[in-house]
Amino acid sequence: MARTVARVIVDALSELGVRQVFGVVGDALNPLTDAIRTTDDVEWVGCRHEEAAAFAASAQSQLTDRLGVCMGTVGPGSVHLLNGLYDAAKSRTPVLAIAGQVPLSELGSDAFQEIDNDLLFRDVAVFRATITDPDQLPQLLETAVRNALGHKGVAVLTVPGDIGGRELHSDRPARFSLTTPTTRPEAAAVRRAADLLDHADRITLLVGQGARAAREDVLALADRLAAPMVLTLKAKEGFEGDNPFQVGQTGLIGNPAAAGAMRSANTLLLLGTDFPYRDWYPEGRTVIQVDTEPAHIGRRVPVDLGLVGDVGATVRDLLDQLPTEPGEFGVPRDRGHLERARERFLNWQKEQARLADPAHDRSLVGKVRSALDNRDRCIRPEALAAAVDRSATDDAIFTSDTGMATVWLSRFVEMRGTRRLLGSYNLGSMANAMPQALGAQYLDRDRQVVAFCGDGGLSMLLGDLMTLKSYQLPVKLVVFDNRRLGMVKLEQEQAGLPEFGTVLDNPDFAAVATAIGLTGIRVTDPADLDDAVHRAFAVPGPVLLDVLTNPDEVAVPAKPTVEQGWGFAVAKMKELLRSHGDETHH
C-alpha cells in the first residue's frame, strides 16, 4: 500500500488509539476519508455540522485523556470547526483538527473558498501548520500530536487538496513517545502551607477538576482539617458521591451552604481549580492555591501562598507535615465550621427535594399566588431532573447544555458511582450537550449516555439528530422545553429588564425526532412524568424526551443581592403590564 500523506496520517491515528474521526466529507479531505475507509480500526463518523464534529471529538478526549480527532474541509468546513475547538481549548483537552485547503498552486490567489487556516486558528491552537511537502511527514504530524497532548490543547494540521494523495520518499514510521511527569512543590513551601493550615481554625476547601485523580487524599485532608469542601461543577464528578465533607457548588448555580462556607472561612485552600468567578471569592482571607499551572496561581483571587504541583502529590506531602492529633501544635481542630456547613447544605437539599415533587404546585392552591407560580401547570424542571437522576444508571455519562439545563443538573443529579459529566463549562457555548453525547456514546455503546438539552441549544444543531439516527447511537436526549432562552431571561429580569428576544417558537421536538427515525416522547402533564422518564430509559436506541417545563421557574443564586431582588420585581411588573397591554390590544 502506497505511503501517501493521507495513509501516514490515518495509520498514525490508529497507532495512537483513535477509533473515530468526526467531520463532514469534501474535496480536500477525500484522500483522508478514503484512507479511513480502508482502515479496519478507525471509523469515519459523518456529522451534519462540523461544529458538532469538534464537540464530539472534544468529548471523547475529555472522557479518555486521549487525542480526539475531527476534520473540516476547505474554507467554510474549517471555519465551522471553530466553536467546538474553542471549547476543547478552554477545557484544556487534546484535540487534533485536520483542515482542508485549496491546492498548493492556488494558495495566495484568493481562490474559491480559500482562507488562511494558520491565521484562522492562531488564537485557538497551541500548534498549527500547513503541509506543503509530503516529506514533512511524519515529523510535522508528530509535532502536532505532541503539542496537543503535551499542552492539553488543540493542534491544527492543514492539508491542501493536492497533498493528501502524494507519496512520501521516507518509510520511517511515526513515533509518539510521550510521558506525563508528576510535579510537586518545594518542601519549604509545603512546610509553610502546613503551618498556615494548622494555625487556622476555619478552613474551607474549593476543589476543582484538577483534584479528581486524588479523591482519597483530598478526603483525608478535609477530615484532618475539619474543612467543608465546596465543589466546582467539574468536581461534581469524582467528589460528590459518598462524601461527608462536600457542600455543593458556589457561584450563580450554587447554594447558600457553599457560599456560606466560603464566607465564614478565614482560610481558603484551592485544590486544582481555576474557578473563574471573582465576585464569589470572599475578600480578606488567607488563600493557599495548588495547581499544576504556574499561570493559574493568583489570577482569580490574591493568593498568600501558591504551590505549583500535582494535587495528589502535594496533598500527600501536606498530610505528612500536618499533625495527626488535634492540638499537637497550633490550635485544637474544632469541627464546628464543618458541621454547620454540612447542616445548612443538608437542609437546603431537603428544600430542593420539595420543589422536585410533582405535587408541589397543587400544594399552593388556596395560597397567595405570584407571577412566579406555575399558572399553566407546566412541569417543574426540578422534578424532571430529579426523575432522571432516579432512573439513570450509576455509571451514566451526563452532558448538559449551557444555561438552565446545567443549573437543574447541578442541583438534582448526583454524580454517584462512576458517573461522568461533560459540558461547555469554560467556554459557555450553546448547543454542546447533544454532540458531546454523540462522541461519548461512540466510546461505549452499552454505557448509558444522557444529554440535558435546552430547547435553544438543541435547535441550534438540530440536524445532528440525524447523526444519532444514522449510527443508531442510543443516546437519551432530555429536552427542558420551556420555550425560552432561560438563562438570558433570568439575566434580563435580575437587571430589572422585562424579558425580550428570549421566547422560542418551538416545534413538537418529539414529533421531529419521530420523523427523523428516533423514538420521540412528549410530556405535558406532571402526572405522566415518571412513567415517561422510565420509558425513555427502557426503550433501546436513541430517544428524545421532550418535556414542557415551566418558563418562569427561578434558580435563585447562592447569595442573591438586594439589587437583584428589586430588579427581578421591577421586571416582573413590567412584564405583567406589557401582558395586559397585549391582551387589551388583541
PDB file of C-alpha atoms in Angstrom, residues 441-535:
ATOM      1  CA  GLN A 441     -21.713   7.186  23.184  1.00  0.00           C
ATOM      2  CA  TYR A 442     -19.262   6.127  20.487  1.00  0.00           C
ATOM      3  CA  LEU A 443     -16.756   5.210  23.191  1.00  0.00           C
ATOM      4  CA  ASP A 444     -19.131   2.586  24.611  1.00  0.00           C
ATOM      5  CA  ARG A 445     -22.482   1.777  23.023  1.00  0.00           C
ATOM      6  CA  ASP A 446     -23.507  -0.233  26.095  1.00  0.00           C
ATOM      7  CA  ARG A 447     -22.997   2.612  28.553  1.00  0.00           C
ATOM      8  CA  GLN A 448     -25.883   4.962  29.240  1.00  0.00           C
ATOM      9  CA  VAL A 449     -25.388   8.493  27.903  1.00  0.00           C
ATOM     10  CA  VAL A 450     -27.869  11.207  28.901  1.00  0.00           C
ATOM     11  CA  ALA A 451     -27.915  14.722  27.432  1.00  0.00           C
ATOM     12  CA  PHE A 452     -29.625  17.536  29.366  1.00  0.00           C
ATOM     13  CA  CYS A 453     -30.623  19.724  26.408  1.00  0.00           C
ATOM     14  CA  GLY A 454     -32.024  23.217  26.466  1.00  0.00           C
ATOM     15  CA  ASP A 455     -34.561  23.823  23.735  1.00  0.00           C
ATOM     16  CA  GLY A 456     -32.434  26.681  22.388  1.00  0.00           C
ATOM     17  CA  GLY A 457     -29.275  24.593  22.399  1.00  0.00           C
ATOM     18  CA  LEU A 458     -30.856  21.543  20.801  1.00  0.00           C
ATOM     19  CA  SER A 459     -32.455  23.528  17.987  1.00  0.00           C
ATOM     20  CA  MET A 460     -29.156  25.229  17.153  1.00  0.00           C
ATOM     21  CA  LEU A 461     -27.574  21.955  15.959  1.00  0.00           C
ATOM     22  CA  LEU A 462     -30.810  20.056  15.394  1.00  0.00           C
ATOM     23  CA  GLY A 463     -29.506  18.497  12.175  1.00  0.00           C
ATOM     24  CA  ASP A 464     -27.181  16.166  14.046  1.00  0.00           C
ATOM     25  CA  LEU A 465     -30.151  14.291  15.468  1.00  0.00           C
ATOM     26  CA  MET A 466     -29.841  12.571  12.107  1.00  0.00           C
ATOM     27  CA  THR A 467     -26.290  11.542  13.007  1.00  0.00           C
ATOM     28  CA  LEU A 468     -27.625   9.773  16.105  1.00  0.00           C
ATOM     29  CA  LYS A 469     -30.178   8.010  13.911  1.00  0.00           C
ATOM     30  CA  SER A 470     -27.742   7.124  11.115  1.00  0.00           C
ATOM     31  CA  TYR A 471     -25.331   5.420  13.512  1.00  0.00           C
ATOM     32  CA  GLN A 472     -28.073   4.207  15.913  1.00  0.00           C
ATOM     33  CA  LEU A 473     -26.355   5.682  18.938  1.00  0.00           C
ATOM     34  CA  PRO A 474     -28.595   5.001  21.966  1.00  0.00           C
ATOM     35  CA  VAL A 475     -28.265   8.487  23.491  1.00  0.00           C
ATOM     36  CA  LYS A 476     -31.132   9.655  25.697  1.00  0.00           C
ATOM     37  CA  LEU A 477     -31.876  13.322  24.972  1.00  0.00           C
ATOM     38  CA  VAL A 478     -33.810  15.039  27.765  1.00  0.00           C
ATOM     39  CA  VAL A 479     -35.161  18.356  26.485  1.00  0.00           C
ATOM     40  CA  PHE A 480     -36.073  21.083  29.002  1.00  0.00           C
ATOM     41  CA  ASP A 481     -38.642  22.649  26.702  1.00  0.00           C
ATOM     42  CA  ASN A 482     -39.545  25.938  28.387  1.00  0.00           C
ATOM     43  CA  ARG A 483     -39.879  27.816  25.082  1.00  0.00           C
ATOM     44  CA  ARG A 484     -37.270  30.267  26.289  1.00  0.00           C
ATOM     45  CA  LEU A 485     -33.620  31.132  26.321  1.00  0.00           C
ATOM     46  CA  GLY A 486     -33.977  30.645  30.051  1.00  0.00           C
ATOM     47  CA  MET A 487     -30.664  31.891  31.382  1.00  0.00           C
ATOM     48  CA  VAL A 488     -30.850  35.049  29.271  1.00  0.00           C
ATOM     49  CA  LYS A 489     -34.398  35.610  30.538  1.00  0.00           C
ATOM     50  CA  LEU A 490     -33.178  35.336  34.119  1.00  0.00           C
ATOM     51  CA  GLU A 491     -30.248  37.689  33.463  1.00  0.00           C
ATOM     52  CA  GLN A 492     -32.583  40.300  31.978  1.00  0.00           C
ATOM     53  CA  GLU A 493     -35.035  40.092  34.860  1.00  0.00           C
ATOM     54  CA  GLN A 494     -32.351  40.307  37.548  1.00  0.00           C
ATOM     55  CA  ALA A 495     -31.212  43.541  35.888  1.00  0.00           C
ATOM     56  CA  GLY A 496     -34.742  44.926  36.078  1.00  0.00           C
ATOM     57  CA  LEU A 497     -35.465  44.432  32.367  1.00  0.00           C
ATOM     58  CA  PRO A 498     -38.533  42.682  31.017  1.00  0.00           C
ATOM     59  CA  GLU A 499     -37.615  39.616  29.000  1.00  0.00           C
ATOM     60  CA  PHE A 500     -37.059  40.420  25.354  1.00  0.00           C
ATOM     61  CA  GLY A 501     -35.987  38.247  22.438  1.00  0.00           C
ATOM     62  CA  THR A 502     -35.926  35.107  24.569  1.00  0.00           C
ATOM     63  CA  VAL A 503     -39.216  33.479  23.523  1.00  0.00           C
ATOM     64  CA  LEU A 504     -38.758  30.462  21.235  1.00  0.00           C
ATOM     65  CA  ASP A 505     -41.416  29.279  18.802  1.00  0.00           C
ATOM     66  CA  ASN A 506     -40.584  25.607  19.200  1.00  0.00           C
ATOM     67  CA  PRO A 507     -41.885  22.679  17.212  1.00  0.00           C
ATOM     68  CA  ASP A 508     -43.011  19.474  18.883  1.00  0.00           C
ATOM     69  CA  PHE A 509     -39.472  18.136  19.318  1.00  0.00           C
ATOM     70  CA  ALA A 510     -40.750  14.604  19.953  1.00  0.00           C
ATOM     71  CA  ALA A 511     -42.588  14.685  16.624  1.00  0.00           C
ATOM     72  CA  VAL A 512     -39.442  15.959  14.897  1.00  0.00           C
ATOM     73  CA  ALA A 513     -37.461  13.120  16.442  1.00  0.00           C
ATOM     74  CA  THR A 514     -40.054  10.584  15.344  1.00  0.00           C
ATOM     75  CA  ALA A 515     -39.975  11.945  11.790  1.00  0.00           C
ATOM     76  CA  ILE A 516     -36.189  11.541  11.755  1.00  0.00           C
ATOM     77  CA  GLY A 517     -36.413   7.950  12.988  1.00  0.00           C
ATOM     78  CA  LEU A 518     -35.709   8.328  16.702  1.00  0.00           C
ATOM     79  CA  THR A 519     -38.134   7.449  19.465  1.00  0.00           C
ATOM     80  CA  GLY A 520     -39.885  10.661  20.460  1.00  0.00           C
ATOM     81  CA  ILE A 521     -41.778  11.062  23.753  1.00  0.00           C
ATOM     82  CA  ARG A 522     -43.588  14.271  24.679  1.00  0.00           C
ATOM     83  CA  VAL A 523     -44.707  15.080  28.229  1.00  0.00           C
ATOM     84  CA  THR A 524     -47.138  17.890  29.039  1.00  0.00           C
ATOM     85  CA  ASP A 525     -48.722  16.667  32.293  1.00  0.00           C
ATOM     86  CA  PRO A 526     -46.774  16.388  35.580  1.00  0.00           C
ATOM     87  CA  ALA A 527     -48.666  13.203  36.381  1.00  0.00           C
ATOM     88  CA  ASP A 528     -47.082  11.482  33.362  1.00  0.00           C
ATOM     89  CA  LEU A 529     -43.501  12.491  34.121  1.00  0.00           C
ATOM     90  CA  ASP A 530     -42.130   9.461  35.986  1.00  0.00           C
ATOM     91  CA  ASP A 531     -43.630   6.940  33.574  1.00  0.00           C
ATOM     92  CA  ALA A 532     -42.274   8.873  30.591  1.00  0.00           C
ATOM     93  CA  VAL A 533     -38.750   9.016  32.043  1.00  0.00           C
ATOM     94  CA  HIS A 534     -38.812   5.268  32.811  1.00  0.00           C
ATOM     95  CA  ARG A 535     -39.995   4.547  29.289  1.00  0.00           C
TER      96      ARG A 535
END
